[in-house]
Amino acid sequence: MTRLKMNPGTTTRFSLSCAVLGASLLSVACGGGASAGKGAASPADQAAVTNGVPAATPSGQQFGIPDAPTSGDSASNRPKMSGSAQSAYNAGMEAFKTGDLAGAKNQFTQATQADAKAYQAFYSLGVVRERLGETSGALTSYRQATTIVPDYEPAIVAYAVLLARTGKPDDAIDFLNQRQAQMSKSAAVTAALAEVKSIQGNSGEAQRLAQEALKLNPDYRPAMITLARDHYRSRRLDLALYALKGILDGYGQENPPRDKDNAEAHLLRGLIYKEQGLRALSIQELQAALKLRPDLVEARVQLSSYYLESGNAADAQQMLEPALKYDSDNVIAHLNLGDAYRLLGRPADSKRELEWVKGRDSSIAQVHYDLGLLYLFTDNFPGVTPTQATDTAIDELNQYKKMKPRVAGGTPDDTDELITRAKTKKALIDAKAAEAAAPPPAATPAATPGTATPPAAAPAAGAKPAAAPPAATFAPTPAPAAGAKK
């Protein structure tokens, strides 16, 4: 892993391990209808407008998605939600906005119980269940929504994409083909087929189907995102950026932006810029995505990595704690939060997060590095003696050395330096403990009264005086300036 030379007591690693970072960057590209990754979709908003534009709060934040047919057909024949169900549904939306997924699940469930035909409540319940990792329950809820309203596109898309993301792309294609036969004018169904084909790695079919969806509905934004996302998956970054420019910026007055407030487009462009090393542009895009969609976990995680690289643990914490409300199983969010807590002087909380990562995915080398820093630079670690802390730091750092990914050119990192520092710290602790345990020196007998103490011998003429004691063979570990964080 490539690192910057830095003081690990006051900041954090330069980057995640290559494998972890790669998986994180590609999570958006490897799934999902709305923005990919687990639980990417948003609940349905009954007040949403058409053509794929998410409904927004007065502050511009987008939590609900539209559910009008993309075929242009009327939705007037769909059952209207009852008053009691609507009240519970609204409460569920409010809970979702704050990241209270358990509360949202409870309220959406109540809505379905109050009105068995509340198809939007079943869909939104599926969204929350998906984010909670309840795949079977999510699929059941999505399917029930389509049973009530067979042409309800949000549930059709979510059901198919979740099947594809969980290793059943063929089942997803069969399902979508059946729906397409019944809904030949649906841009959403065709775009969902494109997304599934892209997940399968069939880029040619994905591009063809996405273009077909745009012929059916030239203003269907999810199809535009699918085109860009497929280019990204296939590592055609320039083409992905070109497609995103058309969505977000346009190509002059004659070709204005198609959807300048598309959170997914901002997120994807931010990920590409990060991969290209364009830090400032990446942060700008990720912040724009998060301003529009506060529930986008991937944007929060990537921004937290930037904040940690600069030692800004407080802002990283503010990104990550809400992220884990929306995706409690996100390994990178737990890893980064553990490092943020370390820098903020919260060792018990840091240990909890890092041990969770260690237990969840033993293949992540970075967690051992972070635990090594935690035990090495934390004074008075709760429930651990100083010797135990340094021993643990050495063990964790050695484990990291064994597991760390190979870096092209053999670029050195600071692991050996940290291990040496830990061993030096342990030696000082042991020496201090031995000194404290040693018996006091024997008392010097008093001189006999009347007997003069002989003077110290003087050196012979021309002889050199005795040499001064040698300096210590190593300098003491410097302490940080007052107020500096470890």
GROMACS .gro file of C-alpha atoms in nm:
model
  486
    1MET     CA    1   0.000   0.000   0.000
    2THR     CA    2   0.137   0.339  -0.091
    3ARG     CA    3   0.165   0.580   0.197
    4LEU     CA    4   0.274   0.932   0.263
    5LYS     CA    5   0.533   0.978   0.533
    6MET     CA    6   0.340   1.124   0.819
    7ASN     CA    7   0.305   1.116   1.194
    8PRO     CA    8   0.063   0.832   1.257
    9GLY     CA    9  -0.009   0.967   1.601
   10THR     CA   10  -0.179   1.278   1.465
   11THR     CA   11  -0.327   1.166   1.138
   12THR     CA   12  -0.423   0.851   0.956
   13ARG     CA   13  -0.330   0.633   0.665
   14PHE     CA   14  -0.296   0.784   0.320
   15SER     CA   15  -0.533   0.538   0.158
   16LEU     CA   16  -0.707   0.210   0.209
   17SER     CA   17  -0.551  -0.108   0.082
   18CYS     CA   18  -0.585  -0.145  -0.293
   19ALA     CA   19  -0.831  -0.431  -0.264
   20VAL     CA   20  -1.055  -0.253  -0.017
   21LEU     CA   21  -1.048   0.077  -0.205
   22GLY     CA   22  -1.117  -0.096  -0.534
   23ALA     CA   23  -1.419  -0.274  -0.392
   24SER     CA   24  -1.545   0.049  -0.243
   25LEU     CA   25  -1.506   0.249  -0.562
   26LEU     CA   26  -1.679  -0.018  -0.768
   27SER     CA   27  -1.970  -0.072  -0.533
   28VAL     CA   28  -2.169   0.196  -0.707
   29ALA     CA   29  -2.082   0.049  -1.042
   30CYS     CA   30  -2.166  -0.307  -0.954
   31GLY     CA   31  -2.531  -0.294  -0.864
   32GLY     CA   32  -2.848  -0.117  -0.811
   33GLY     CA   33  -3.103   0.084  -0.986
   34ALA     CA   34  -3.094   0.413  -0.803
   35SER     CA   35  -2.729   0.434  -0.717
   36ALA     CA   36  -2.624   0.077  -0.667
   37GLY     CA   37  -2.484  -0.089  -0.366
   38LYS     CA   38  -2.702  -0.235  -0.095
   39GLY     CA   39  -3.023  -0.043  -0.045
   40ALA     CA   40  -2.957   0.213  -0.311
   41ALA     CA   41  -3.318   0.282  -0.392
   42SER     CA   42  -3.535   0.542  -0.222
   43PRO     CA   43  -3.894   0.505  -0.106
   44ALA     CA   44  -4.170   0.617  -0.339
   45ASP     CA   45  -4.291   0.973  -0.307
   46GLN     CA   46  -4.652   1.018  -0.405
   47ALA     CA   47  -4.591   1.383  -0.483
   48ALA     CA   48  -4.307   1.309  -0.722
   49VAL     CA   49  -4.310   1.444  -1.072
   50THR     CA   50  -4.259   1.248  -1.390
   51ASN     CA   51  -3.962   1.158  -1.610
   52GLY     CA   52  -3.739   1.024  -1.337
   53VAL     CA   53  -3.689   1.345  -1.140
   54PRO     CA   54  -3.677   1.266  -0.767
   55ALA     CA   55  -3.906   1.451  -0.532
   56ALA     CA   56  -3.721   1.704  -0.319
   57THR     CA   57  -3.758   1.864   0.021
   58PRO     CA   58  -3.766   2.246   0.043
   59SER     CA   59  -3.388   2.236   0.101
   60GLY     CA   60  -3.337   2.045  -0.222
   61GLN     CA   61  -3.272   1.706  -0.063
   62GLN     CA   62  -3.415   1.412  -0.254
   63PHE     CA   63  -3.554   1.124  -0.051
   64GLY     CA   64  -3.843   0.998  -0.261
   65ILE     CA   65  -3.855   0.875  -0.618
   66PRO     CA   66  -4.131   0.934  -0.873
   67ASP     CA   67  -4.363   0.651  -0.967
   68ALA     CA   68  -4.555   0.778  -1.268
   69PRO     CA   69  -4.540   0.539  -1.568
   70THR     CA   70  -4.251   0.609  -1.805
   71SER     CA   71  -4.465   0.491  -2.095
   72GLY     CA   72  -4.681   0.803  -2.076
   73ASP     CA   73  -4.986   0.599  -1.976
   74SER     CA   74  -5.215   0.729  -1.706
   75ALA     CA   75  -5.185   0.606  -1.349
   76SER     CA   76  -5.532   0.724  -1.253
   77ASN     CA   77  -5.668   0.370  -1.221
   78ARG     CA   78  -5.426   0.279  -0.943
   79PRO     CA   79  -5.572   0.232  -0.592
   80LYS     CA   80  -5.549   0.533  -0.366
   81MET     CA   81  -5.398   0.482  -0.023
   82SER     CA   82  -5.643   0.505   0.268
   83GLY     CA   83  -5.616   0.785   0.520
   84SER     CA   84  -5.481   0.573   0.805
   85ALA     CA   85  -5.230   0.407   0.573
   86GLN     CA   86  -5.125   0.745   0.437
   87SER     CA   87  -5.059   0.874   0.787
   88ALA     CA   88  -4.834   0.578   0.867
   89TYR     CA   89  -4.665   0.609   0.527
   90ASN     CA   90  -4.581   0.975   0.586
   91ALA     CA   91  -4.436   0.887   0.926
   92GLY     CA   92  -4.224   0.620   0.758
   93MET     CA   93  -4.088   0.873   0.510
   94GLU     CA   94  -3.993   1.108   0.793
   95ALA     CA   95  -3.817   0.824   0.976
   96PHE     CA   96  -3.628   0.733   0.659
   97LYS     CA   97  -3.506   1.090   0.618
   98THR     CA   98  -3.336   1.073   0.958
   99GLY     CA   99  -3.182   0.731   0.896
  100ASP     CA  100  -3.419   0.558   1.137
  101LEU     CA  101  -3.466   0.247   0.926
  102ALA     CA  102  -3.625   0.045   1.206
  103GLY     CA  103  -3.882   0.320   1.256
  104ALA     CA  104  -3.941   0.348   0.881
  105LYS     CA  105  -3.989  -0.027   0.853
  106ASN     CA  106  -4.241  -0.022   1.136
  107GLN     CA  107  -4.441   0.264   0.985
  108PHE     CA  108  -4.442   0.121   0.631
  109THR     CA  109  -4.551  -0.213   0.774
  110GLN     CA  110  -4.837  -0.041   0.955
  111ALA     CA  111  -4.935   0.125   0.627
  112THR     CA  112  -4.958  -0.213   0.452
  113GLN     CA  113  -5.162  -0.352   0.739
  114ALA     CA  114  -5.399  -0.056   0.731
  115ASP     CA  115  -5.446  -0.088   0.354
  116ALA     CA  116  -5.372  -0.418   0.180
  117LYS     CA  117  -5.365  -0.237  -0.157
  118ALA     CA  118  -5.110   0.027  -0.053
  119TYR     CA  119  -4.864  -0.071  -0.325
  120GLN     CA  120  -4.634   0.224  -0.259
  121ALA     CA  121  -4.605   0.120   0.104
  122PHE     CA  122  -4.507  -0.234   0.001
  123TYR     CA  123  -4.243  -0.095  -0.235
  124SER     CA  124  -4.102   0.143   0.028
  125LEU     CA  125  -4.102  -0.138   0.282
  126GLY     CA  126  -3.892  -0.334   0.034
  127VAL     CA  127  -3.645  -0.045   0.007
  128VAL     CA  128  -3.597  -0.036   0.384
  129ARG     CA  129  -3.570  -0.414   0.411
  130GLU     CA  130  -3.306  -0.414   0.140
  131ARG     CA  131  -3.103  -0.155   0.327
  132LEU     CA  132  -3.136  -0.362   0.644
  133GLY     CA  133  -2.995  -0.664   0.463
  134GLU     CA  134  -3.327  -0.852   0.462
  135THR     CA  135  -3.302  -0.967   0.101
  136SER     CA  136  -3.582  -1.223   0.110
  137GLY     CA  137  -3.818  -0.980   0.281
  138ALA     CA  138  -3.728  -0.705   0.035
  139LEU     CA  139  -3.800  -0.927  -0.265
  140THR     CA  140  -4.133  -1.030  -0.113
  141SER     CA  141  -4.234  -0.668  -0.057
  142TYR     CA  142  -4.134  -0.561  -0.408
  143ARG     CA  143  -4.322  -0.852  -0.559
  144GLN     CA  144  -4.635  -0.774  -0.357
  145ALA     CA  145  -4.631  -0.417  -0.490
  146THR     CA  146  -4.627  -0.553  -0.846
  147THR     CA  147  -4.905  -0.798  -0.762
  148ILE     CA  148  -5.128  -0.507  -0.663
  149VAL     CA  149  -5.022  -0.287  -0.956
  150PRO     CA  150  -4.866  -0.506  -1.226
  151ASP     CA  151  -4.712  -0.211  -1.414
  152TYR     CA  152  -4.564  -0.043  -1.106
  153GLU     CA  153  -4.217   0.028  -1.243
  154PRO     CA  154  -4.020   0.119  -0.927
  155ALA     CA  155  -4.097  -0.219  -0.774
  156ILE     CA  156  -4.034  -0.404  -1.101
  157VAL     CA  157  -3.693  -0.241  -1.137
  158ALA     CA  158  -3.597  -0.285  -0.770
  159TYR     CA  159  -3.699  -0.652  -0.771
  160ALA     CA  160  -3.500  -0.735  -1.084
  161VAL     CA  161  -3.187  -0.542  -0.989
  162LEU     CA  162  -3.182  -0.694  -0.640
  163LEU     CA  163  -3.201  -1.041  -0.796
  164ALA     CA  164  -2.909  -0.953  -1.023
  165ARG     CA  165  -2.703  -0.806  -0.740
  166THR     CA  166  -2.753  -1.115  -0.527
  167GLY     CA  167  -2.626  -1.355  -0.791
  168LYS     CA  168  -2.944  -1.432  -0.985
  169PRO     CA  169  -2.916  -1.229  -1.306
  170ASP     CA  170  -3.083  -1.496  -1.519
  171ASP     CA  171  -3.390  -1.490  -1.295
  172ALA     CA  172  -3.390  -1.111  -1.321
  173ILE     CA  173  -3.379  -1.123  -1.701
  174ASP     CA  174  -3.662  -1.378  -1.717
  175PHE     CA  175  -3.874  -1.159  -1.490
  176LEU     CA  176  -3.806  -0.845  -1.693
  177ASN     CA  177  -3.868  -1.017  -2.025
  178GLN     CA  178  -4.211  -1.123  -1.899
  179ARG     CA  179  -4.287  -0.766  -1.792
  180GLN     CA  180  -4.155  -0.620  -2.114
  181ALA     CA  181  -4.391  -0.840  -2.313
  182GLN     CA  182  -4.676  -0.682  -2.117
  183MET     CA  183  -4.530  -0.328  -2.106
  184SER     CA  184  -4.364  -0.279  -2.442
  185LYS     CA  185  -4.362   0.102  -2.410
  186SER     CA  186  -4.199   0.108  -2.066
  187ALA     CA  187  -3.863   0.284  -2.068
  188ALA     CA  188  -3.807   0.175  -1.708
  189VAL     CA  189  -3.833  -0.197  -1.782
  190THR     CA  190  -3.600  -0.170  -2.081
  191ALA     CA  191  -3.349   0.035  -1.881
  192ALA     CA  192  -3.364  -0.223  -1.601
  193LEU     CA  193  -3.276  -0.492  -1.854
  194ALA     CA  194  -2.979  -0.277  -1.956
  195GLU     CA  195  -2.869  -0.250  -1.593
  196VAL     CA  196  -2.888  -0.625  -1.538
  197LYS     CA  197  -2.694  -0.693  -1.860
  198SER     CA  198  -2.428  -0.450  -1.740
  199ILE     CA  199  -2.406  -0.627  -1.404
  200GLN     CA  200  -2.356  -0.950  -1.600
  201GLY     CA  201  -2.068  -0.789  -1.787
  202ASN     CA  202  -2.249  -0.776  -2.123
  203SER     CA  203  -2.168  -0.414  -2.201
  204GLY     CA  204  -2.277  -0.427  -2.564
  205GLU     CA  205  -2.629  -0.538  -2.477
  206ALA     CA  206  -2.642  -0.294  -2.185
  207GLN     CA  207  -2.559   0.000  -2.411
  208ARG     CA  208  -2.807  -0.112  -2.677
  209LEU     CA  209  -3.092  -0.156  -2.430
  210ALA     CA  210  -3.023   0.175  -2.255
  211GLN     CA  211  -3.036   0.353  -2.590
  212GLU     CA  212  -3.359   0.168  -2.666
  213ALA     CA  213  -3.505   0.294  -2.339
  214LEU     CA  214  -3.417   0.651  -2.438
  215LYS     CA  215  -3.594   0.605  -2.769
  216LEU     CA  216  -3.905   0.508  -2.575
  217ASN     CA  217  -3.866   0.806  -2.342
  218PRO     CA  218  -3.590   1.053  -2.441
  219ASP     CA  219  -3.605   1.221  -2.099
  220TYR     CA  220  -3.573   0.908  -1.887
  221ARG     CA  221  -3.279   0.993  -1.659
  222PRO     CA  222  -3.207   0.645  -1.514
  223ALA     CA  223  -3.130   0.517  -1.864
  224MET     CA  224  -2.875   0.796  -1.906
  225ILE     CA  225  -2.712   0.697  -1.578
  226THR     CA  226  -2.705   0.333  -1.685
  227LEU     CA  227  -2.510   0.431  -1.997
  228ALA     CA  228  -2.251   0.618  -1.789
  229ARG     CA  229  -2.236   0.350  -1.521
  230ASP     CA  230  -2.180   0.076  -1.779
  231HIS     CA  231  -1.892   0.273  -1.931
  232TYR     CA  232  -1.748   0.302  -1.579
  233ARG     CA  233  -1.785  -0.070  -1.511
  234SER     CA  234  -1.611  -0.143  -1.841
  235ARG     CA  235  -1.330   0.103  -1.752
  236ARG     CA  236  -1.417   0.342  -2.033
  237LEU     CA  237  -1.375   0.639  -1.804
  238ASP     CA  238  -1.356   0.904  -2.077
  239LEU     CA  239  -1.687   0.787  -2.224
  240ALA     CA  240  -1.843   0.775  -1.879
  241LEU     CA  241  -1.735   1.135  -1.816
  242TYR     CA  242  -1.869   1.239  -2.155
  243ALA     CA  243  -2.208   1.090  -2.075
  244LEU     CA  244  -2.210   1.251  -1.730
  245LYS     CA  245  -2.124   1.589  -1.878
  246GLY     CA  246  -2.435   1.569  -2.092
  247ILE     CA  247  -2.645   1.495  -1.784
  248LEU     CA  248  -2.493   1.750  -1.547
  249ASP     CA  249  -2.344   2.028  -1.763
  250GLY     CA  250  -2.479   1.997  -2.113
  251TYR     CA  251  -2.294   2.090  -2.431
  252GLY     CA  252  -2.370   2.457  -2.477
  253GLN     CA  253  -2.692   2.653  -2.510
  254GLU     CA  254  -2.837   2.424  -2.772
  255ASN     CA  255  -2.781   2.118  -2.554
  256PRO     CA  256  -2.849   2.218  -2.192
  257PRO     CA  257  -2.792   1.975  -1.903
  258ARG     CA  258  -3.046   1.697  -1.894
  259ASP     CA  259  -3.053   1.675  -1.513
  260LYS     CA  260  -2.802   1.899  -1.336
  261ASP     CA  261  -2.930   1.793  -0.993
  262ASN     CA  262  -2.892   1.420  -1.050
  263ALA     CA  263  -2.728   1.290  -0.732
  264GLU     CA  264  -2.622   0.961  -0.887
  265ALA     CA  265  -2.445   1.139  -1.171
  266HIS     CA  266  -2.255   1.360  -0.927
  267LEU     CA  267  -2.159   1.054  -0.721
  268LEU     CA  268  -2.034   0.860  -1.021
  269ARG     CA  269  -1.834   1.156  -1.151
  270GLY     CA  270  -1.686   1.201  -0.804
  271LEU     CA  271  -1.572   0.839  -0.800
  272ILE     CA  272  -1.410   0.872  -1.141
  273TYR     CA  273  -1.230   1.190  -1.039
  274LYS     CA  274  -1.107   1.014  -0.725
  275GLU     CA  275  -0.972   0.728  -0.932
  276GLN     CA  276  -0.794   0.981  -1.153
  277GLY     CA  277  -0.637   1.155  -0.853
  278LEU     CA  278  -0.837   1.477  -0.897
  279ARG     CA  279  -0.894   1.535  -0.528
  280ALA     CA  280  -1.059   1.879  -0.533
  281LEU     CA  281  -1.297   1.792  -0.817
  282SER     CA  282  -1.386   1.460  -0.656
  283ILE     CA  283  -1.470   1.622  -0.323
  284GLN     CA  284  -1.683   1.883  -0.501
  285GLU     CA  285  -1.886   1.615  -0.681
  286LEU     CA  286  -1.927   1.394  -0.374
  287GLN     CA  287  -2.047   1.689  -0.168
  288ALA     CA  288  -2.296   1.781  -0.441
  289ALA     CA  289  -2.429   1.425  -0.445
  290LEU     CA  290  -2.466   1.420  -0.068
  291LYS     CA  291  -2.641   1.757  -0.060
  292LEU     CA  292  -2.905   1.615  -0.294
  293ARG     CA  293  -2.923   1.265  -0.147
  294PRO     CA  294  -2.813   1.251   0.220
  295ASP     CA  295  -2.882   0.875   0.217
  296LEU     CA  296  -2.605   0.801  -0.038
  297VAL     CA  297  -2.373   0.595   0.179
  298GLU     CA  298  -2.100   0.568  -0.084
  299ALA     CA  299  -2.062   0.946  -0.103
  300ARG     CA  300  -2.029   0.965   0.275
  301VAL     CA  301  -1.768   0.690   0.288
  302GLN     CA  302  -1.555   0.839   0.012
  303LEU     CA  303  -1.568   1.188   0.164
  304SER     CA  304  -1.471   1.044   0.501
  305SER     CA  305  -1.159   0.893   0.343
  306TYR     CA  306  -1.056   1.234   0.214
  307TYR     CA  307  -1.118   1.392   0.553
  308LEU     CA  308  -0.914   1.126   0.732
  309GLU     CA  309  -0.625   1.168   0.490
  310SER     CA  310  -0.603   1.532   0.598
  311GLY     CA  311  -0.646   1.449   0.968
  312ASN     CA  312  -0.996   1.595   0.985
  313ALA     CA  313  -1.144   1.328   1.208
  314ALA     CA  314  -1.438   1.539   1.328
  315ASP     CA  315  -1.581   1.586   0.978
  316ALA     CA  316  -1.515   1.220   0.899
  317GLN     CA  317  -1.719   1.124   1.204
  318GLN     CA  318  -2.003   1.347   1.087
  319MET     CA  319  -2.002   1.166   0.753
  320LEU     CA  320  -1.981   0.813   0.888
  321GLU     CA  321  -2.223   0.793   1.178
  322PRO     CA  322  -2.524   0.875   0.954
  323ALA     CA  323  -2.384   0.643   0.685
  324LEU     CA  324  -2.409   0.350   0.924
  325LYS     CA  325  -2.769   0.436   0.996
  326TYR     CA  326  -2.847   0.373   0.630
  327ASP     CA  327  -2.612   0.076   0.591
  328SER     CA  328  -2.512  -0.078   0.922
  329ASP     CA  329  -2.305  -0.351   0.754
  330ASN     CA  330  -2.080  -0.123   0.550
  331VAL     CA  331  -1.732  -0.251   0.631
  332ILE     CA  332  -1.541   0.055   0.503
  333ALA     CA  333  -1.765   0.290   0.700
  334HIS     CA  334  -1.690   0.097   1.022
  335LEU     CA  335  -1.318   0.090   0.936
  336ASN     CA  336  -1.301   0.464   0.874
  337LEU     CA  337  -1.513   0.544   1.178
  338GLY     CA  338  -1.278   0.339   1.393
  339ASP     CA  339  -0.986   0.546   1.269
  340ALA     CA  340  -1.179   0.870   1.323
  341TYR     CA  341  -1.256   0.773   1.682
  342ARG     CA  342  -0.886   0.696   1.738
  343LEU     CA  343  -0.786   1.042   1.623
  344LEU     CA  344  -1.058   1.196   1.840
  345GLY     CA  345  -0.922   1.027   2.151
  346ARG     CA  346  -1.204   0.773   2.188
  347PRO     CA  347  -1.008   0.447   2.211
  348ALA     CA  348  -1.293   0.228   2.337
  349ASP     CA  349  -1.519   0.336   2.050
  350SER     CA  350  -1.234   0.297   1.802
  351LYS     CA  351  -1.162  -0.056   1.924
  352ARG     CA  352  -1.531  -0.148   1.896
  353GLU     CA  353  -1.550  -0.041   1.532
  354LEU     CA  354  -1.219  -0.196   1.429
  355GLU     CA  355  -1.287  -0.525   1.605
  356TRP     CA  356  -1.624  -0.536   1.426
  357VAL     CA  357  -1.441  -0.507   1.094
  358LYS     CA  358  -1.187  -0.769   1.198
  359GLY     CA  359  -1.466  -1.010   1.283
  360ARG     CA  360  -1.671  -0.936   0.972
  361ASP     CA  361  -1.396  -0.957   0.707
  362SER     CA  362  -1.066  -1.110   0.810
  363SER     CA  363  -0.916  -1.041   0.465
  364ILE     CA  364  -0.886  -0.664   0.524
  365ALA     CA  365  -0.524  -0.591   0.604
  366GLN     CA  366  -0.591  -0.226   0.686
  367VAL     CA  367  -0.778  -0.306   1.006
  368HIS     CA  368  -0.461  -0.454   1.156
  369TYR     CA  369  -0.266  -0.139   1.070
  370ASP     CA  370  -0.533   0.078   1.232
  371LEU     CA  371  -0.542  -0.139   1.544
  372GLY     CA  372  -0.163  -0.116   1.561
  373LEU     CA  373  -0.184   0.263   1.558
  374LEU     CA  374  -0.460   0.258   1.818
  375TYR     CA  375  -0.264   0.051   2.070
  376LEU     CA  376   0.068   0.221   2.000
  377PHE     CA  377  -0.043   0.581   2.036
  378THR     CA  378  -0.310   0.557   2.305
  379ASP     CA  379  -0.188   0.638   2.655
  380ASN     CA  380  -0.364   0.457   2.939
  381PHE     CA  381  -0.572   0.230   2.714
  382PRO     CA  382  -0.881   0.126   2.916
  383GLY     CA  383  -0.847  -0.224   3.060
  384VAL     CA  384  -0.502  -0.281   2.909
  385THR     CA  385  -0.159  -0.246   3.069
  386PRO     CA  386   0.106  -0.045   2.883
  387THR     CA  387   0.303  -0.364   2.814
  388GLN     CA  388  -0.006  -0.540   2.679
  389ALA     CA  389  -0.083  -0.242   2.460
  390THR     CA  390   0.263  -0.237   2.300
  391ASP     CA  391   0.260  -0.614   2.256
  392THR     CA  392  -0.077  -0.591   2.081
  393ALA     CA  393   0.047  -0.304   1.863
  394ILE     CA  394   0.348  -0.510   1.754
  395ASP     CA  395   0.132  -0.815   1.680
  396GLU     CA  396  -0.120  -0.616   1.476
  397LEU     CA  397   0.147  -0.436   1.275
  398ASN     CA  398   0.329  -0.761   1.203
  399GLN     CA  399   0.001  -0.914   1.088
  400TYR     CA  400  -0.052  -0.617   0.859
  401LYS     CA  401   0.296  -0.671   0.711
  402LYS     CA  402   0.203  -1.030   0.630
  403MET     CA  403  -0.128  -0.935   0.469
  404LYS     CA  404  -0.058  -0.600   0.306
  405PRO     CA  405  -0.105  -0.586  -0.070
  406ARG     CA  406   0.203  -0.574  -0.286
  407VAL     CA  407   0.278  -0.232  -0.431
  408ALA     CA  408   0.435  -0.189  -0.772
  409GLY     CA  409   0.804  -0.098  -0.746
  410GLY     CA  410   0.828  -0.205  -0.385
  411THR     CA  411   0.726   0.136  -0.254
  412PRO     CA  412   0.816   0.143   0.116
  413ASP     CA  413   0.572   0.226   0.389
  414ASP     CA  414   0.608   0.316   0.754
  415THR     CA  415   0.515  -0.022   0.907
  416ASP     CA  416   0.871  -0.122   1.000
  417GLU     CA  417   0.928   0.220   1.151
  418LEU     CA  418   0.615   0.183   1.362
  419ILE     CA  419   0.715  -0.166   1.477
  420THR     CA  420   1.056  -0.033   1.581
  421ARG     CA  421   0.888   0.250   1.767
  422ALA     CA  422   0.659   0.005   1.946
  423LYS     CA  423   0.953  -0.215   2.047
  424THR     CA  424   1.142   0.089   2.173
  425LYS     CA  425   0.839   0.197   2.374
  426LYS     CA  426   0.812  -0.151   2.523
  427ALA     CA  427   1.182  -0.152   2.617
  428LEU     CA  428   1.139   0.179   2.798
  429ILE     CA  429   0.832   0.049   2.981
  430ASP     CA  430   1.019  -0.269   3.084
  431ALA     CA  431   1.325  -0.071   3.196
  432LYS     CA  432   1.112   0.161   3.405
  433ALA     CA  433   0.931  -0.133   3.561
  434ALA     CA  434   1.264  -0.305   3.642
  435GLU     CA  435   1.398   0.011   3.798
  436ALA     CA  436   1.092   0.044   4.016
  437ALA     CA  437   1.121  -0.318   4.128
  438ALA     CA  438   1.496  -0.306   4.209
  439PRO     CA  439   1.597  -0.297   4.584
  440PRO     CA  440   1.733   0.034   4.710
  441PRO     CA  441   2.120   0.065   4.715
  442ALA     CA  442   2.306  -0.014   5.039
  443ALA     CA  443   2.380   0.289   5.261
  444THR     CA  444   2.743   0.423   5.258
  445PRO     CA  445   2.906   0.373   5.603
  446ALA     CA  446   2.975   0.692   5.794
  447ALA     CA  447   3.337   0.806   5.830
  448THR     CA  448   3.516   0.737   6.164
  449PRO     CA  449   3.525   1.052   6.377
  450GLY     CA  450   3.857   1.225   6.362
  451THR     CA  451   3.962   1.049   6.042
  452ALA     CA  452   4.004   1.276   5.748
  453THR     CA  453   3.865   1.166   5.415
  454PRO     CA  454   4.155   1.141   5.172
  455PRO     CA  455   4.133   1.383   4.885
  456ALA     CA  456   4.057   1.253   4.543
  457ALA     CA  457   4.365   1.172   4.342
  458ALA     CA  458   4.467   1.438   4.095
  459PRO     CA  459   4.571   1.345   3.745
  460ALA     CA  460   4.938   1.335   3.665
  461ALA     CA  461   5.081   1.635   3.494
  462GLY     CA  462   5.000   1.629   3.129
  463ALA     CA  463   4.741   1.352   3.165
  464LYS     CA  464   4.393   1.404   3.014
  465PRO     CA  465   4.094   1.418   3.250
  466ALA     CA  466   3.857   1.121   3.247
  467ALA     CA  467   3.611   1.121   2.956
  468ALA     CA  468   3.252   1.229   3.023
  469PRO     CA  469   2.991   0.948   3.029
  470PRO     CA  470   2.874   0.857   2.678
  471ALA     CA  471   2.543   0.993   2.550
  472ALA     CA  472   2.240   0.765   2.546
  473THR     CA  473   2.240   0.531   2.247
  474PHE     CA  474   1.887   0.646   2.143
  475ALA     CA  475   1.694   0.963   2.190
  476PRO     CA  476   1.373   0.955   2.397
  477THR     CA  477   1.051   0.942   2.199
  478PRO     CA  478   0.944   1.306   2.155
  479ALA     CA  479   0.609   1.406   2.300
  480PRO     CA  480   0.365   1.603   2.089
  481ALA     CA  481   0.318   1.972   2.152
  482ALA     CA  482   0.049   2.066   2.401
  483GLY     CA  483  -0.293   2.038   2.245
  484ALA     CA  484  -0.186   1.809   1.961
  485LYS     CA  485  -0.399   1.504   1.904
  486LYS     CA  486  -0.262   1.157   1.906
   0.00000   0.00000   0.00000
